[in-house]
mmCIF file of C-alpha atoms and ligand atoms in Angstrom:
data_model
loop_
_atom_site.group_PDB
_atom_site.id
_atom_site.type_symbol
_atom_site.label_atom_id
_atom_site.label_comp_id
_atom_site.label_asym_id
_atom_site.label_seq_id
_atom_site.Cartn_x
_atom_site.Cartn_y
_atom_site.Cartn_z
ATOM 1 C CA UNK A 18 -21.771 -2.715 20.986
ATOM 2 C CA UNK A 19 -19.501 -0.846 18.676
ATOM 3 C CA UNK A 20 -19.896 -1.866 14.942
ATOM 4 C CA UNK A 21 -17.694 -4.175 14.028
ATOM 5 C CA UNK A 22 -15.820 -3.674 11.308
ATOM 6 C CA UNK A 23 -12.359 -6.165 11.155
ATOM 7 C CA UNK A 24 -13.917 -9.254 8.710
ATOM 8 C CA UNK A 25 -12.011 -11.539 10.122
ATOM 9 C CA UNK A 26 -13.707 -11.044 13.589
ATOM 10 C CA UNK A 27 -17.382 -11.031 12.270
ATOM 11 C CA UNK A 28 -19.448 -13.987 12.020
ATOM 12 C CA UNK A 29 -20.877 -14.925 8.667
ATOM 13 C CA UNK A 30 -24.310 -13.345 9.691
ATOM 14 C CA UNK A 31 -22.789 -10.205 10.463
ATOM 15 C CA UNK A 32 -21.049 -10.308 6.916
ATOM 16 C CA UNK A 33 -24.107 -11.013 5.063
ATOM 17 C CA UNK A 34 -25.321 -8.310 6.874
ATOM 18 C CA UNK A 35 -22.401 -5.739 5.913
ATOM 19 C CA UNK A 36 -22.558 -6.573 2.306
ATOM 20 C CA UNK A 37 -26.574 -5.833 2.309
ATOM 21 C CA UNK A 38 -25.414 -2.084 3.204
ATOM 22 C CA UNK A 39 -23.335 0.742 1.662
ATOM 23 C CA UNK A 40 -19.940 -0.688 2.903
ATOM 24 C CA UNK A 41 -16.560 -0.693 1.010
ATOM 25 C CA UNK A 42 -14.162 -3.693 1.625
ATOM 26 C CA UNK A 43 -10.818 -3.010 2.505
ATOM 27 C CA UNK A 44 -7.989 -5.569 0.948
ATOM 28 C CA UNK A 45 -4.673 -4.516 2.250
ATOM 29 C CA UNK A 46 -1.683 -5.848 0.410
ATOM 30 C CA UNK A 47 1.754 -5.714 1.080
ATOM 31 C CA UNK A 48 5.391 -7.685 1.067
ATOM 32 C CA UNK A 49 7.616 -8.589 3.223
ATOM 33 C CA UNK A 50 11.706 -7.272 1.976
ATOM 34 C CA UNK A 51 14.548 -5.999 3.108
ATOM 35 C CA UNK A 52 14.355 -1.802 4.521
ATOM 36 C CA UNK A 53 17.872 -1.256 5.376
ATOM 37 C CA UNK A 54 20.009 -1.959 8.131
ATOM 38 C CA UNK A 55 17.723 0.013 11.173
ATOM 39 C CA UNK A 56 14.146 -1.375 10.114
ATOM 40 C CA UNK A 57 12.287 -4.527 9.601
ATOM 41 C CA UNK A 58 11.473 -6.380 6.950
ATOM 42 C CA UNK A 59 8.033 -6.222 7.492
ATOM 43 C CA UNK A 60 7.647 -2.193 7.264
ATOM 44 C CA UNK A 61 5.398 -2.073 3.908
ATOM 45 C CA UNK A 62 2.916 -4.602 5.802
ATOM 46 C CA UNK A 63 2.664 -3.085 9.354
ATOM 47 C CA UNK A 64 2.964 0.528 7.891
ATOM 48 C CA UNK A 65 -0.483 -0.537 4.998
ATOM 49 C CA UNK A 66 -1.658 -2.386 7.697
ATOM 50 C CA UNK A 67 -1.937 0.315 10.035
ATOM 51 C CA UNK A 68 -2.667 2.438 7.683
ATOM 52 C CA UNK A 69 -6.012 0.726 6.327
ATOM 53 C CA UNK A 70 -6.724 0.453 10.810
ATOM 54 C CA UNK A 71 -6.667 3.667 11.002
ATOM 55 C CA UNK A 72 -9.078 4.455 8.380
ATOM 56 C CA UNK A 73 -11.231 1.515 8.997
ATOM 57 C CA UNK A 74 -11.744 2.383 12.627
ATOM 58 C CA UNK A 75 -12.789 6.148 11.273
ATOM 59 C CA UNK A 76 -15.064 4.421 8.634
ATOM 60 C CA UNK A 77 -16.612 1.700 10.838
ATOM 61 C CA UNK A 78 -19.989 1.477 9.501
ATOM 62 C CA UNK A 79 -19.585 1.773 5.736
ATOM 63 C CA UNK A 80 -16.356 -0.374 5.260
ATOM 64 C CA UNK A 81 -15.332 -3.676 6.778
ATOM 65 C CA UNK A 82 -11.384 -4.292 6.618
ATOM 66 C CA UNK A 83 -10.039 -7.844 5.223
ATOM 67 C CA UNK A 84 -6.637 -9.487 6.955
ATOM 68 C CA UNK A 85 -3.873 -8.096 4.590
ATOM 69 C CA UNK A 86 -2.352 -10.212 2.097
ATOM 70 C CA UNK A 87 1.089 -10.428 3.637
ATOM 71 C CA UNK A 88 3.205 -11.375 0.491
ATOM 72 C CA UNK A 89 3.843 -9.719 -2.881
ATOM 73 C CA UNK A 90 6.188 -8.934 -6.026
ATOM 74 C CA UNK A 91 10.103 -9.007 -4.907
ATOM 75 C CA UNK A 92 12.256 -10.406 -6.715
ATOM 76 C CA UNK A 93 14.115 -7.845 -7.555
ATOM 77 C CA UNK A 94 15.315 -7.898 -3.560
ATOM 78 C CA UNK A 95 16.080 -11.591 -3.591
ATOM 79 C CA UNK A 96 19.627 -10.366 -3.194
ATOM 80 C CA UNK A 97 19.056 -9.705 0.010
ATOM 81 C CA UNK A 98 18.446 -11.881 3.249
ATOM 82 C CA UNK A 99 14.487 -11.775 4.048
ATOM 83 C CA UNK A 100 12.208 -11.233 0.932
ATOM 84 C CA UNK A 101 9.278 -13.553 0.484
ATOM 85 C CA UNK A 102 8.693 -13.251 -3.137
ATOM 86 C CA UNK A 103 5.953 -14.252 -4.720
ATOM 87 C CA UNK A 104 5.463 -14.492 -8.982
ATOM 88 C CA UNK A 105 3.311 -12.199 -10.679
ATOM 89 C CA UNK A 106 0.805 -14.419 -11.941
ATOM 90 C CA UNK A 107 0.455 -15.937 -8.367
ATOM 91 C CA UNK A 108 -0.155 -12.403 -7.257
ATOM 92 C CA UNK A 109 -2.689 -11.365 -9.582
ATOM 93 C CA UNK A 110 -4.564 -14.644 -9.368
ATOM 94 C CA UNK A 111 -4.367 -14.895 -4.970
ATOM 95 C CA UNK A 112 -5.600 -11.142 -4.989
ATOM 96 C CA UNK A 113 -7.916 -11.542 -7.448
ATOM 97 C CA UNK A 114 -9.516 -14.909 -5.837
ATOM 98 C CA UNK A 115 -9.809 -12.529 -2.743
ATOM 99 C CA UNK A 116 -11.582 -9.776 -4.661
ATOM 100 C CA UNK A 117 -13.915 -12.390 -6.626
ATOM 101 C CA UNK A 118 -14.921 -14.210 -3.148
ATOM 102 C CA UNK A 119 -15.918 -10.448 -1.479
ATOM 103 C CA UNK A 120 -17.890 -9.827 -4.407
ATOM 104 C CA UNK A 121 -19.507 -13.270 -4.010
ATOM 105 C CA UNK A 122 -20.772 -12.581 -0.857
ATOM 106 C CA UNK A 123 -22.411 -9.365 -1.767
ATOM 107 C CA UNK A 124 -19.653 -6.234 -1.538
ATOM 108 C CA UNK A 125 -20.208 -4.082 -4.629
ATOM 109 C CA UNK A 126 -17.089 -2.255 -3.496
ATOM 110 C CA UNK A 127 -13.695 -3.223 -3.294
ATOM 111 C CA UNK A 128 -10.972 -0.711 -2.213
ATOM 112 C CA UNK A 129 -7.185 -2.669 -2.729
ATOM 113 C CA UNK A 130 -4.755 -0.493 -0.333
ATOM 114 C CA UNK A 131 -1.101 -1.439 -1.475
ATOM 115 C CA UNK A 132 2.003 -0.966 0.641
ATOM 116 C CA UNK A 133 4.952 -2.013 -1.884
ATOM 117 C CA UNK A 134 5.222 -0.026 -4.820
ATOM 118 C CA UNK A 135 6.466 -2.732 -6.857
ATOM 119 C CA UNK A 136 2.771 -4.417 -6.334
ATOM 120 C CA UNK A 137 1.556 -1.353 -8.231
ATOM 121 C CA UNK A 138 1.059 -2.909 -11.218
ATOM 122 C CA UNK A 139 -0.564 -5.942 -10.202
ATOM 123 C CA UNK A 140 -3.143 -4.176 -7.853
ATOM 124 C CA UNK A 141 -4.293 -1.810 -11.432
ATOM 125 C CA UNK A 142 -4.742 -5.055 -12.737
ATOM 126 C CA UNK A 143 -6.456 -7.252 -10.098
ATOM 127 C CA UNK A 144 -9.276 -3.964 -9.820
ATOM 128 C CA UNK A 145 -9.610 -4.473 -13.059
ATOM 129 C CA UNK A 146 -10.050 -7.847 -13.344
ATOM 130 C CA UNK A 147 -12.804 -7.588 -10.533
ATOM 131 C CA UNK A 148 -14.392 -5.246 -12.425
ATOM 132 C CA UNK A 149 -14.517 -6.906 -15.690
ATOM 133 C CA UNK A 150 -15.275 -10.609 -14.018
ATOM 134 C CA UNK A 151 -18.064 -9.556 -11.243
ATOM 135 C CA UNK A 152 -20.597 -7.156 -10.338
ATOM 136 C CA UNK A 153 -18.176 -5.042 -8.260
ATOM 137 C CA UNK A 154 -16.475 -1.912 -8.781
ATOM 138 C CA UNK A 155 -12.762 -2.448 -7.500
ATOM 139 C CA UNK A 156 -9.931 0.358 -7.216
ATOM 140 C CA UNK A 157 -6.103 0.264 -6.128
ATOM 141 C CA UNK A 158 -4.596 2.951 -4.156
ATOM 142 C CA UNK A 159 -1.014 3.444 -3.079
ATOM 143 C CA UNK A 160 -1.334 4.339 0.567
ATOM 144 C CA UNK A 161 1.359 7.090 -0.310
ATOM 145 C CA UNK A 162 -0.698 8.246 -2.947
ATOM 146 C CA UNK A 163 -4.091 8.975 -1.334
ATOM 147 C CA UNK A 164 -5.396 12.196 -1.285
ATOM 148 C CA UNK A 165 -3.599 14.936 1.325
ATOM 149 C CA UNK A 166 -0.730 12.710 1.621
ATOM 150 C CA UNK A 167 1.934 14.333 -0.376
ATOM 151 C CA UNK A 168 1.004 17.856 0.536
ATOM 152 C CA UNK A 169 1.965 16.601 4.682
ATOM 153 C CA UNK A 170 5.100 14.405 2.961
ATOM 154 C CA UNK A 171 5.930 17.904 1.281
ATOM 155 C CA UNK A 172 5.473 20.045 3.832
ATOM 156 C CA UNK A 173 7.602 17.780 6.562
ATOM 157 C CA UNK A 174 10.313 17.359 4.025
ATOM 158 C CA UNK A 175 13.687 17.453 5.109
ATOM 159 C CA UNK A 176 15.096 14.807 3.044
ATOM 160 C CA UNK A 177 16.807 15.557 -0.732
ATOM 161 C CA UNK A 178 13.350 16.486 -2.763
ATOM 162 C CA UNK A 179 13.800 13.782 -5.078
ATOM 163 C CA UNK A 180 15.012 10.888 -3.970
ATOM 164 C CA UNK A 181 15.233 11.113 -0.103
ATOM 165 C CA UNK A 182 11.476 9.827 0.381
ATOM 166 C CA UNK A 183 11.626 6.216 -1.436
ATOM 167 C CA UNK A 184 12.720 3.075 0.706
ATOM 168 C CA UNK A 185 13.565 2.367 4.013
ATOM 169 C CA UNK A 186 13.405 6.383 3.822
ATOM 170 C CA UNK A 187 11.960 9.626 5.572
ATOM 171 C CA UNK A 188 8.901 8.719 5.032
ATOM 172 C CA UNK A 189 8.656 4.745 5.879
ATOM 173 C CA UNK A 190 10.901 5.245 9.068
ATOM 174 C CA UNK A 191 9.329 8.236 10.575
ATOM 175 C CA UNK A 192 5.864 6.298 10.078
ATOM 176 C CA UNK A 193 7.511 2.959 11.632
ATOM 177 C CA UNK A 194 9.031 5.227 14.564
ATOM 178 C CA UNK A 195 5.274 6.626 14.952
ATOM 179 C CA UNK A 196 4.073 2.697 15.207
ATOM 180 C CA UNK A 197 6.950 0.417 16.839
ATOM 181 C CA UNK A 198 9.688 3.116 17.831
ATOM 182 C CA UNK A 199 11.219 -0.390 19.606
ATOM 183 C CA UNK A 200 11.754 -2.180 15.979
ATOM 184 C CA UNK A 201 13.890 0.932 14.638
ATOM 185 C CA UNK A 202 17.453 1.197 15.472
ATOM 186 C CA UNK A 203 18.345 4.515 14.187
ATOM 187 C CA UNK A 204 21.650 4.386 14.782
ATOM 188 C CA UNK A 205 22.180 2.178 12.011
ATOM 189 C CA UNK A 206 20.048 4.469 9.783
ATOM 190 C CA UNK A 207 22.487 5.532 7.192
ATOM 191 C CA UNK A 208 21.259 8.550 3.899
ATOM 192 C CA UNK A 209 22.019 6.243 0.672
ATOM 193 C CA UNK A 210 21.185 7.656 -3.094
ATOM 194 C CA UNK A 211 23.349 5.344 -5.004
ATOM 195 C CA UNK A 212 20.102 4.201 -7.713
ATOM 196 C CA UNK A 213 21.954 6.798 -10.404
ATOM 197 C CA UNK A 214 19.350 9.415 -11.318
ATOM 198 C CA UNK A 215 19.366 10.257 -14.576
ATOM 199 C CA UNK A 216 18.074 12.660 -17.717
ATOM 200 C CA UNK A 217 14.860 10.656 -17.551
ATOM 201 C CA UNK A 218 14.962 8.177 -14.635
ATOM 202 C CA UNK A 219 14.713 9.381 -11.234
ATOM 203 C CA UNK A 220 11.983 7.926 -8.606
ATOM 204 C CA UNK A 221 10.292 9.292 -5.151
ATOM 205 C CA UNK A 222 7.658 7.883 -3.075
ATOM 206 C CA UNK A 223 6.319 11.603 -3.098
ATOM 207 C CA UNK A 224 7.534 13.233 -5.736
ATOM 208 C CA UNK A 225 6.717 10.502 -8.447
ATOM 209 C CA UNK A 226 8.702 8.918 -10.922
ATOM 210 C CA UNK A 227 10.630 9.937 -14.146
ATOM 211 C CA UNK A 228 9.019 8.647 -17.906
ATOM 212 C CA UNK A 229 11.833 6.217 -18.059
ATOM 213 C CA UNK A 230 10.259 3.410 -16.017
ATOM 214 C CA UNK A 231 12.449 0.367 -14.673
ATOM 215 C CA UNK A 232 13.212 -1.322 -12.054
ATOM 216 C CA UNK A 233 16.744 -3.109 -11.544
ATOM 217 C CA UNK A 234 17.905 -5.616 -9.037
ATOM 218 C CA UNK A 235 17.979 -3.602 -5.329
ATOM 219 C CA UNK A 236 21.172 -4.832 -4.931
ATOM 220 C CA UNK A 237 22.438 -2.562 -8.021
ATOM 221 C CA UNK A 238 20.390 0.280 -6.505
ATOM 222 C CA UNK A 239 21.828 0.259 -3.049
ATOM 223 C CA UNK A 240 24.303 -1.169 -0.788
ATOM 224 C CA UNK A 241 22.694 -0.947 2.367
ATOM 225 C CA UNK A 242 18.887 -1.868 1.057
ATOM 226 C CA UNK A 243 18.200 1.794 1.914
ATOM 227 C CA UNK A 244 16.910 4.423 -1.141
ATOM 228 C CA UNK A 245 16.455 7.769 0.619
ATOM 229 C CA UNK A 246 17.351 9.594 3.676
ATOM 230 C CA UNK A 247 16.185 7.648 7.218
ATOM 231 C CA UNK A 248 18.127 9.750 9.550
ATOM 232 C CA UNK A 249 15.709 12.740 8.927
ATOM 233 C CA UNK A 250 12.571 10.826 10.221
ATOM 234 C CA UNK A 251 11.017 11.636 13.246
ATOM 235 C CA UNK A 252 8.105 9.711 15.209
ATOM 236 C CA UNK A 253 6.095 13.175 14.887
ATOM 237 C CA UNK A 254 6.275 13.106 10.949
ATOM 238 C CA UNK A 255 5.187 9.761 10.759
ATOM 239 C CA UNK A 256 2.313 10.204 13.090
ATOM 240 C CA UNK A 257 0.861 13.110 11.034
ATOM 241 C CA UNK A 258 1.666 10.660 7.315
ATOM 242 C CA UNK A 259 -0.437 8.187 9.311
ATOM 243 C CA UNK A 260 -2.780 10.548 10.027
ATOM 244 C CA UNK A 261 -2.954 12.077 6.590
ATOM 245 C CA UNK A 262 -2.791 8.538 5.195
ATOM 246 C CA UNK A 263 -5.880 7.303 6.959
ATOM 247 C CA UNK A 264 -8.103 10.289 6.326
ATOM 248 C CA UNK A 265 -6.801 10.164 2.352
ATOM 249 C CA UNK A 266 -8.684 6.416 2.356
ATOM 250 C CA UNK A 267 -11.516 7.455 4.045
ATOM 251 C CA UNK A 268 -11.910 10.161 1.639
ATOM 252 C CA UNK A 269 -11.646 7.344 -1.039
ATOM 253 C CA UNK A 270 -14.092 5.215 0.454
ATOM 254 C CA UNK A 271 -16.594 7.609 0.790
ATOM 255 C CA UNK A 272 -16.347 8.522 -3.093
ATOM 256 C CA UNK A 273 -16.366 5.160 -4.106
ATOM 257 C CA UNK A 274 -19.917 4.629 -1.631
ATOM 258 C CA UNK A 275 -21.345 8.193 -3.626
ATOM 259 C CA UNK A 276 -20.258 6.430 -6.808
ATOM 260 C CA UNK A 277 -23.182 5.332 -8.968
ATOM 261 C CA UNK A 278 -22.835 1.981 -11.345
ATOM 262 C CA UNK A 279 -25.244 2.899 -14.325
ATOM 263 C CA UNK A 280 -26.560 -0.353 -16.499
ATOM 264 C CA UNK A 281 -24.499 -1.837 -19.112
ATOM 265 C CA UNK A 282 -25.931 -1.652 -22.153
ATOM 266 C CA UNK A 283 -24.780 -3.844 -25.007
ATOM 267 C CA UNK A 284 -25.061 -1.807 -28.205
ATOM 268 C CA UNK A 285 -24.410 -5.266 -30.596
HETATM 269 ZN ZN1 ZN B 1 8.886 -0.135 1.850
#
């Protein structure tokens, strides 16, 4: 029988089991918000989701992959039908329960995969707070941002280089076309860059942010929920993001397994 590797299907034998080996535990985490007119609001979960599969399936053996935490930090889109928002404390306490529980049960590695940038900050902090309150090492990673992703975002590109790969964009539609082409209705997928770039504020999925770091309500950002440039996604350039995606984690997983965790030593 193949190995299993989706926790939620293994039996707790089988988990005691993965924990007693080399084996990274995969928390997705995601939200559910408004992406424009053309895609669902669940596009940061399916597209982390599938994603962390992906890699997981590649990795079976030396990770086992948690259910995704569905809901995260949006209240900055509560101006529009759909987001489930959910406060920050909430969210750094719920992922940090989840974090503290794997590390109960014997995972010494804890890889957080976020789908919503505006989790970012929470995820830096729940790893940290693993790290600091249990015996695990525990890292957040932007899907987006794992290695080999942005040279593929780059080199598919046909979107405005900063700006046209954010929300609802290039990026997330072509990789929602490449998963559930019959959720996307792309001919209400309109180009929108109305979030005012300035001096020192600009922001791209890809191409990073400026220094000046803020986030206003969406519904001063945008009129249509979209931040980018949809109608230049294809379901062949999110197939290869997907692909680049997933081998970008199990690149990370593998260097987290290879990472050593020398003694403390208390120098009181
Ligand atoms: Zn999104």
């Amino acid at each position: 029988m193949a190995v299993k590797y989706r926790y939620g299907e293994m039996t707790w034998p089988e988990v005691k089991e993965a924990a007693s080996r080399p084996c990274v535990a995969i928390v997705p985490i995601a939200t559910l918000e408004d992406h424009g007119r053309h895609l669902p609001i669940d596009t940061d979960l399916l597209l982390c989701a599938s994603v962390c599969e992906l890699a997981a399936a590649r990795a079976a053996g030396r990770v086992v992959l948690v259910p995704p935490i569905n809901h995260g930090y949006s209240p900055h889109h509560m101006d529009f039908p759909g987001a489930l928002t959910i406060g920050p404390h909430t969210l750094i306490d719920y992922g940090l329960d989840v974090c503290k529980s794997l590390a109960h049960h014997g995972f010494t590695r804890i890889l957080i995969v976020n789908g919503h940038g505006s989790n970012t900050p929470f995820v830096d902090i729940i790893a940290r707070l693993c790290v600091v309150e249990t015996e695990a090492l525990a890292a957040a990673v932007n899907y987006w941002s794992a290695p080999g992703v942005r040279e593929v975002a780059e080199s598919l590109r046909e979107s405005d280089t900063m700006g046209g790969m954010n929300h609802a964009c290039e990026f997330e539609t072509s990789l929602y076309l490449a998963l559930r082409p019959d959720l996307v209705d792309m001919s209400l997928a309109v180009r929108e860059l109305s979030h005012r770039p300035t001096k020192n504020y600009w922001t791209d999925l890809v191409g990073g942010d400026g220094p000046l770091a803020m986030m206003e309500h969406w519904s001063q950002l945008s009129e249509s929920g979209v931040m980018g440039d949809p109608t230049k996604a294809t379901p062949e350039k999110g197939r290869a993001l997907l692909d680049a995606a997933a081998s970008g984690l199990v690149e990370l997983v593998d260097e987290m397994l290879a990472r050593e965790s020398p003694a403390r030593r208390d120098h009181h």
